Short mmCIF file of C-alpha atoms in Angstrom, two decimals:
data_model
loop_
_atom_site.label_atom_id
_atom_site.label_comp_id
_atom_site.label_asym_id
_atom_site.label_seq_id
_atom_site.Cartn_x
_atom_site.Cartn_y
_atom_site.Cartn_z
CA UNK A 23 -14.22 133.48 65.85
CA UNK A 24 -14.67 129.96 67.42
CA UNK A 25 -15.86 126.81 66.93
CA UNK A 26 -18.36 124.44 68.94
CA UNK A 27 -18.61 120.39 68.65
CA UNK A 28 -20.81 117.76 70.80
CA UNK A 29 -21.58 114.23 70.92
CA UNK A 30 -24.63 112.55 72.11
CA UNK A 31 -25.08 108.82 72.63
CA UNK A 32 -28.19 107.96 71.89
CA UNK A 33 -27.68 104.14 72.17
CA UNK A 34 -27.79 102.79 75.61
CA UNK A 35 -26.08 100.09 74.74
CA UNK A 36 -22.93 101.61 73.45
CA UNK A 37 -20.18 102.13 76.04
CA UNK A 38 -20.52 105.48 77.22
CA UNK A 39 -16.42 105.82 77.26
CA UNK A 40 -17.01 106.58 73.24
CA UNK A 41 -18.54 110.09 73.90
CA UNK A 42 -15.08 111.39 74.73
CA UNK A 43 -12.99 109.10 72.35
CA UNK A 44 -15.80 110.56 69.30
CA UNK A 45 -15.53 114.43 70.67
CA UNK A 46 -11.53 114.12 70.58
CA UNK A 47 -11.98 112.75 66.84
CA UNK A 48 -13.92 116.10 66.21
CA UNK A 49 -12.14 118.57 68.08
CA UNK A 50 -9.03 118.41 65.52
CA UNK A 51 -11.06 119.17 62.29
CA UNK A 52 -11.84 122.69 63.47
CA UNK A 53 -8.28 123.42 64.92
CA UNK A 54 -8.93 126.65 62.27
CA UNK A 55 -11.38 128.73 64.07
CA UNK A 56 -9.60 129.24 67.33
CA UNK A 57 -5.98 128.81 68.59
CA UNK A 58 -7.10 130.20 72.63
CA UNK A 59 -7.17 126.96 73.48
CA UNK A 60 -10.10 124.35 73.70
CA UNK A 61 -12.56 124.04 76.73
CA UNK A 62 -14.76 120.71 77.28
CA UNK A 63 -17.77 119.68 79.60
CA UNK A 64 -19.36 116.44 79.72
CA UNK A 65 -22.61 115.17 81.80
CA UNK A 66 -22.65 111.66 83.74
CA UNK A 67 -26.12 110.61 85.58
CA UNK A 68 -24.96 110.94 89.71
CA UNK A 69 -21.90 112.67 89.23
CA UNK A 70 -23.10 115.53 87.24
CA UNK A 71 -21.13 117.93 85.11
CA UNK A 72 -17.49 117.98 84.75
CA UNK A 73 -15.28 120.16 83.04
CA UNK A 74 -11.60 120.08 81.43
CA UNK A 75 -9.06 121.11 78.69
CA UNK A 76 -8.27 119.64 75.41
CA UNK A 77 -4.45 119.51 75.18
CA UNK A 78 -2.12 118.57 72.34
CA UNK A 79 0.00 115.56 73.62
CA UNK A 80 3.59 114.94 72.51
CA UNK A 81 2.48 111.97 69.82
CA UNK A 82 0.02 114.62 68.19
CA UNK A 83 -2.87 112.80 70.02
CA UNK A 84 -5.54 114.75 71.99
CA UNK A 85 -5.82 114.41 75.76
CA UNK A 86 -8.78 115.91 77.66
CA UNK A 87 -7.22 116.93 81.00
CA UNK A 88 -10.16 116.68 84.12
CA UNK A 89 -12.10 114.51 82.31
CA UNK A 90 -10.39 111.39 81.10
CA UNK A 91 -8.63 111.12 84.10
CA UNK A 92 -11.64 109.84 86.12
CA UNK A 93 -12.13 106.15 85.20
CA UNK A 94 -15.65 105.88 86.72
CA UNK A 95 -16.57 109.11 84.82
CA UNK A 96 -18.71 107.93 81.57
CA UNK A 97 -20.63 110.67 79.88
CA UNK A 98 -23.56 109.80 77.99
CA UNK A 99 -22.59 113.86 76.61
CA UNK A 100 -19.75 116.21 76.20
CA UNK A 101 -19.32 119.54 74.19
CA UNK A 102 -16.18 121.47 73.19
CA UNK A 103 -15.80 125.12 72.69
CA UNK A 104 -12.48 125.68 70.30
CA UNK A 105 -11.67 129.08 71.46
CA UNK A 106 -10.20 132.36 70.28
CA UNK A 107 -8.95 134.83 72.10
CA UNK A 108 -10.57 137.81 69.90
CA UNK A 109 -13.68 136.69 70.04
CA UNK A 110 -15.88 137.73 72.59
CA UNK A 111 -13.05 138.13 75.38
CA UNK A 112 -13.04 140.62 77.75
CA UNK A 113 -9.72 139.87 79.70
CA UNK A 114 -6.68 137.76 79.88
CA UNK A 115 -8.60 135.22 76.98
CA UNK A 116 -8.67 132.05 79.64
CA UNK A 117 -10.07 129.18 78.26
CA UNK A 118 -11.28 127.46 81.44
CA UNK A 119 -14.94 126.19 81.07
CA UNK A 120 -17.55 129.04 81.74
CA UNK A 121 -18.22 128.11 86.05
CA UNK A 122 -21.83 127.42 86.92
CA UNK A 123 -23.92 124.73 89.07
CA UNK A 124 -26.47 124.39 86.48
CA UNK A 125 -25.06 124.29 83.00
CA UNK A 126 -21.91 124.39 80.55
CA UNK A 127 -22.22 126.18 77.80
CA UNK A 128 -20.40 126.41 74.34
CA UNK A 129 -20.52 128.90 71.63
CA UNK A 130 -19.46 129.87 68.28
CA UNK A 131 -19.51 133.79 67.61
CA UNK A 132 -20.15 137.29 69.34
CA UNK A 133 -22.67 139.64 70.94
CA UNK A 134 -22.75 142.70 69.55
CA UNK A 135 -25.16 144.27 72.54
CA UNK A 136 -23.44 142.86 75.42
CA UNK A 137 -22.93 145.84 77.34
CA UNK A 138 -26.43 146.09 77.27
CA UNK A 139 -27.23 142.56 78.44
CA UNK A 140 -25.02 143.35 81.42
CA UNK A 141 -25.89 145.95 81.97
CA UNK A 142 -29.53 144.71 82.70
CA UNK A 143 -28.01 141.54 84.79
CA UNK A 144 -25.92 143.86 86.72
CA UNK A 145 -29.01 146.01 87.56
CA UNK A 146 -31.30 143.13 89.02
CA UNK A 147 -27.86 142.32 90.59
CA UNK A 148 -27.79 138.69 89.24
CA UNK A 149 -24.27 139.10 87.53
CA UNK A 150 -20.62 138.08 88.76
CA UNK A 151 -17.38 139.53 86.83
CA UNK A 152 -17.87 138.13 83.10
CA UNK A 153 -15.01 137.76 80.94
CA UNK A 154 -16.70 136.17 77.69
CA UNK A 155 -19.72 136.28 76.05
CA UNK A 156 -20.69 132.77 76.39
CA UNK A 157 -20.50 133.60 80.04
CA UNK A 158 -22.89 136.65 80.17
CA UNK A 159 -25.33 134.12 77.65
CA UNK A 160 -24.79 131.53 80.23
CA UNK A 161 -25.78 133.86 83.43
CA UNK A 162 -28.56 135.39 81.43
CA UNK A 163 -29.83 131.83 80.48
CA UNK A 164 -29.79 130.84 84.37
CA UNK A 165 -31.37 134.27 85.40
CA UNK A 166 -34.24 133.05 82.94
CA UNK A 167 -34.55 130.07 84.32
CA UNK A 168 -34.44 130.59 88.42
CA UNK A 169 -37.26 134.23 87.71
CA UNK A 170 -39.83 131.59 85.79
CA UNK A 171 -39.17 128.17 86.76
CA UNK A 172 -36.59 127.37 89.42
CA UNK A 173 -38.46 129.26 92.17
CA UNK A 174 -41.71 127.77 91.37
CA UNK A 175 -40.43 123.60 91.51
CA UNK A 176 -40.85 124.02 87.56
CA UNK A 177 -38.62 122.05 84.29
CA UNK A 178 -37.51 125.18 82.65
CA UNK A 179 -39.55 125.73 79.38
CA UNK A 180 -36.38 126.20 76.94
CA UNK A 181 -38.29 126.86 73.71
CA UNK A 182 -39.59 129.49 75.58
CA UNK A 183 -36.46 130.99 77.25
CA UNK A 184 -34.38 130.99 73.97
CA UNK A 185 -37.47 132.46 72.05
CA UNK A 186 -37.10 135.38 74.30
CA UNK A 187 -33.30 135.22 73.64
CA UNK A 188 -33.66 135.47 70.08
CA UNK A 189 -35.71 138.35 70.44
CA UNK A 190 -33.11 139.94 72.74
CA UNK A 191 -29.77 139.68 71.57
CA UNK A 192 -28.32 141.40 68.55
CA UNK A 193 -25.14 139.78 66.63
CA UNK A 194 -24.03 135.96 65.24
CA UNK A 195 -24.08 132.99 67.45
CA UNK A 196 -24.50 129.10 67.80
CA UNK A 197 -24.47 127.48 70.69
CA UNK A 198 -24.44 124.26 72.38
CA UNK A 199 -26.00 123.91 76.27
CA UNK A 200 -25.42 121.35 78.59
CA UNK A 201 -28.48 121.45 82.00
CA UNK A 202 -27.84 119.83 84.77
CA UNK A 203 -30.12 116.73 84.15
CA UNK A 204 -27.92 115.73 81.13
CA UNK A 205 -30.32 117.24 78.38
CA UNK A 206 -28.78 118.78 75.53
CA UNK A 207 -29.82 121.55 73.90
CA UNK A 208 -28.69 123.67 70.28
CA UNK A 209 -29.41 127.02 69.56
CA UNK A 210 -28.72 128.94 66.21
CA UNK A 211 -29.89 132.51 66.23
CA UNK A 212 -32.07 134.43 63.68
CA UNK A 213 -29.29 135.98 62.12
CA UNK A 214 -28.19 132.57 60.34
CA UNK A 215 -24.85 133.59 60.30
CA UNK A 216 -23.00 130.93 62.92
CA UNK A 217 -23.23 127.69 60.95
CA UNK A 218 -24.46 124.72 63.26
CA UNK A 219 -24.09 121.46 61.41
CA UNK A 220 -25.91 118.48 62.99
CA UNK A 221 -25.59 113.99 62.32
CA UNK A 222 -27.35 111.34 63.56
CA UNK A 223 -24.76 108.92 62.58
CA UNK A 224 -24.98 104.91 62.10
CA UNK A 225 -22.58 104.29 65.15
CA UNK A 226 -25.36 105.63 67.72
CA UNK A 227 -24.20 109.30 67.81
CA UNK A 228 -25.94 112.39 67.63
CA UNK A 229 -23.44 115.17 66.69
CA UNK A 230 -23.68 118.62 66.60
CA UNK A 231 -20.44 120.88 65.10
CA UNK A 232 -19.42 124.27 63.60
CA UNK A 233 -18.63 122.79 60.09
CA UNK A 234 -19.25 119.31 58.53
CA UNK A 235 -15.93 118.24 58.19
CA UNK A 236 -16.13 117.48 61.89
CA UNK A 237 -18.36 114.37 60.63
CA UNK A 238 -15.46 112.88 57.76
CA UNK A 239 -15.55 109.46 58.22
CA UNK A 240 -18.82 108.44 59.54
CA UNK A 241 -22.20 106.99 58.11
CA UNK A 242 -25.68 109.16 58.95
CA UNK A 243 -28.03 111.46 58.15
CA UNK A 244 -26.93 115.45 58.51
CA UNK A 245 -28.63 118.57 58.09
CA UNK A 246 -28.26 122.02 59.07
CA UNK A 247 -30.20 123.32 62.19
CA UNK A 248 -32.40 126.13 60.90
CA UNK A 249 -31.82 129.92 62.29
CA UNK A 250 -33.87 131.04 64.80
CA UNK A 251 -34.69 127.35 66.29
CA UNK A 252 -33.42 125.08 68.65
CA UNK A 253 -32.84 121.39 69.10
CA UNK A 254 -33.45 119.62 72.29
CA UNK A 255 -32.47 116.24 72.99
CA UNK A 256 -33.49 114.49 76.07
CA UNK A 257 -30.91 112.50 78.29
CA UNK A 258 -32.50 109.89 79.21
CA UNK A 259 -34.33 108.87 75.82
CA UNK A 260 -32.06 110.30 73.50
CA UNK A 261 -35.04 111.75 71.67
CA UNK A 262 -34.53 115.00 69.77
CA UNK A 263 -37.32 117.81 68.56
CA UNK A 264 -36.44 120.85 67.09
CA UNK A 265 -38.71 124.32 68.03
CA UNK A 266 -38.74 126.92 65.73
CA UNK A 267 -38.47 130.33 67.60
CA UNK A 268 -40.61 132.85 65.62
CA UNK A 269 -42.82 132.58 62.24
CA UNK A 270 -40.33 134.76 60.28
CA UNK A 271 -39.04 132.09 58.62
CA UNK A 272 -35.73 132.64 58.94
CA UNK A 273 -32.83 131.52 56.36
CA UNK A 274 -29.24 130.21 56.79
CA UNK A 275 -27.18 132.93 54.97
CA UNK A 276 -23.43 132.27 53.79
CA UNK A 277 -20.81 134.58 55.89
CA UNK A 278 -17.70 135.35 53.51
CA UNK A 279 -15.37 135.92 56.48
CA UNK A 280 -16.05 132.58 58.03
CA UNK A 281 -15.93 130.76 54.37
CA UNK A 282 -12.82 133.02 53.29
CA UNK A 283 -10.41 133.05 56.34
CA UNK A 284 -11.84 129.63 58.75
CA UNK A 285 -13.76 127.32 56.65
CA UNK A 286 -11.94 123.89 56.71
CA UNK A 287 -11.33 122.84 52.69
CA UNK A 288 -13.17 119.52 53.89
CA UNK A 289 -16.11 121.53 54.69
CA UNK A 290 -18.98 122.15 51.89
CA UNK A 291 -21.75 124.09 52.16
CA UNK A 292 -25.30 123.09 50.84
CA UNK A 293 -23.40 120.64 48.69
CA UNK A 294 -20.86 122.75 47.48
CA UNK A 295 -17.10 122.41 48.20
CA UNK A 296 -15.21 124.32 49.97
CA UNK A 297 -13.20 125.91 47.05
CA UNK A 298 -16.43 126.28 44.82
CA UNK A 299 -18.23 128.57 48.04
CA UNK A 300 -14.83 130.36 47.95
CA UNK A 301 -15.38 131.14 43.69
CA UNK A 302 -18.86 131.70 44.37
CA UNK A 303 -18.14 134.39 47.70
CA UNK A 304 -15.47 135.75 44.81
CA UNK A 305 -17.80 136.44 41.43
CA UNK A 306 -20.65 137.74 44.60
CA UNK A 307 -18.25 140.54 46.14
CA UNK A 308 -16.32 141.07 42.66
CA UNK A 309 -19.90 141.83 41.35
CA UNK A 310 -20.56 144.39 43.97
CA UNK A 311 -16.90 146.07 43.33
CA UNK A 312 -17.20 145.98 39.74
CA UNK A 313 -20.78 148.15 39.87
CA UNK A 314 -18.65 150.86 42.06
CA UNK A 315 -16.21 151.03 39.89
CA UNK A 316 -18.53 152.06 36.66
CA UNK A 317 -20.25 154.19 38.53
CA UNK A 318 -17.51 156.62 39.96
CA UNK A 319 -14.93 155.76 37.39
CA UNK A 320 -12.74 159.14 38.55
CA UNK A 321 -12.65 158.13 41.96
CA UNK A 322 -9.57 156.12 43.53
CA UNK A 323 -9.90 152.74 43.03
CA UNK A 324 -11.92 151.36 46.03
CA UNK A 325 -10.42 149.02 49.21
CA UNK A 326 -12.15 146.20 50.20
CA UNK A 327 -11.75 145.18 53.80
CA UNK A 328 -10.25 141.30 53.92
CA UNK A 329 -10.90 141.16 58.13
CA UNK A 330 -14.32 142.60 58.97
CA UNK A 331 -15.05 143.10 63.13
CA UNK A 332 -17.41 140.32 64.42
CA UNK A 333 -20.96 141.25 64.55
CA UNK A 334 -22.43 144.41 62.30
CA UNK A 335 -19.24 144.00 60.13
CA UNK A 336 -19.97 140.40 59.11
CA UNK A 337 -23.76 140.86 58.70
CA UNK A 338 -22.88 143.48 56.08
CA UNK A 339 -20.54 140.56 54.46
CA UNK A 340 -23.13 137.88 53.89
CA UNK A 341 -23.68 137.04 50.58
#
């Protein structure tokens, strides 16, 4: 499991030193769904992308190594990825931001077909040595791009890409994408399972996160972005509009892993608290045990699994 947050300044007038200050106020309130470490991009017009690593300072305050020590560096953008080392990881669990001239990428949960994906990436031979999933989504996402755009002096199309990636990839995942020109762009998949919790708050920001509680404290409007869609927000307007990927009609279902073992207790869910989701995930599954029980009343009393694998497991846990 992991955890994704991202601030967008949407108010030119604002000093653009805030991004980071805001990112490193959210970047604490999910310290739950990943102890691997935390990885951070952020965008600057002229000077591009630039990555670093969220560190724990001696005072308990949050320093963003590569990043904050550049004075004349001033995002108008930056996203997090709060990392664990299960998740995803295919190697020694490094948390060192995913390395590409065209985007950073964060993102919260797992591909289940990824041997497949790479399979087809290393077969058109547009694949280096992966070692996480959000890098074979990254490389797979630029391979997209450069076969239908790039090549032909084209903006890449990204309702169109990630309607294609929906269709393609098979497991639980939100995830936050940072282009080259400073655009921003969020992606929840189908499956509705990776939570991706959006605010346009009063101070100017446009925030995206893994849980709500990454918001305590400020003023705005949030919402949920829907499964299946994404949310694009343009750097130099700060204009969002959301694209819905597919006419299914998709709806956000309520993973009992994530809610039982990760969710933060200052994180609701449609309105709920976090301890009433937790009695409501309880009566749900006790439901479900209490029918097996009646019906095969000679068998040994059944075992329910507490730590479900990412992917097919946790689908079969949604409630």
């Amino acid at each position: 499991m992991s955890g994704v947050a991202g601030a967008f300044l949407c108010a030119s007038s604002e000093p653009w030193s805030r991004v980071v200050d805001q990112l490193k106020k959210m970047i604490p309130t999910l310290a739950l769904r990943g102890q691997a470490g935390v990885a951070v991009s952020a965008f600057m017009q002229e000077r591009g992308i630039r990555h670093g690593r969220a560190f724990q300072s001696d005072d308990n305050s949050l320093r963003i190594d590569g990043i904050e020590q550049e004075p004349r560096f001033r995002p108008h953008v930056a996203i997090a990825q709060i990392r664990s080392g299960s998740c995803g990881t295919r190697g020694d669990g490094d948390v060192q931001s995913t390395p590409s001239r065209h985007f950073a990428i964060s993102l919260d949960g797992a591909l289940v077909n990824a041997h497949e994906l790479r399979s087809e990436l290393l077969a058109q031979g547009r694949l280096i040595d992966t070692n996480t999933d959000a890098e074979l989504l990254l490389r797979w996402i630029e391979r997209s791009c450069e076969r239908k755009y790039w090549r032909r002096g084209l903006p890449a199309d990204y309702e169109a890409i990630f309607r294609e990636l929906d269709d393609r990839i098979d497991g639980a995942i939100s995830a936050l994408l940072l282009d080259m020109n400073g655009d921003l762009v969020a992606y929840r998949n189908r499956s509705g399972l990776r939570p991706l919790e959006t605010m346009r708050a009063s101070n100017g920001f446009l925030l995206f996160a893994s849980e709500n509680c990454a918001f305590a404290g400020l003023k705005g409007e949030t919402q949920q972005l829907l499964p299946g869609s994404i949310r694009r927000v343009d750097a130099k307007s700060g204009r969002s509009v959301d694209h819905i990927l597919n006419s299914r009609g998709c709806k956000a279902k309520l993973c009992a892993y994530e809610t039982l073992y990760l969710g933060s207790p200052n994180t609701s869910v449609e309105g709920h608290s976090h301890r009433q989701t937790r009695h409501n995930i309880g009566l749900a599954l006790g439901r479900i045990v209490a029918e097996r029980v009646q019906a095969d009343p000679l068998l040994m009393p059944p075992i329910v699994s507490s730590m479900p694998k990412t992917g097919g497991a946790v689908r079969r846990w949604s409630v």
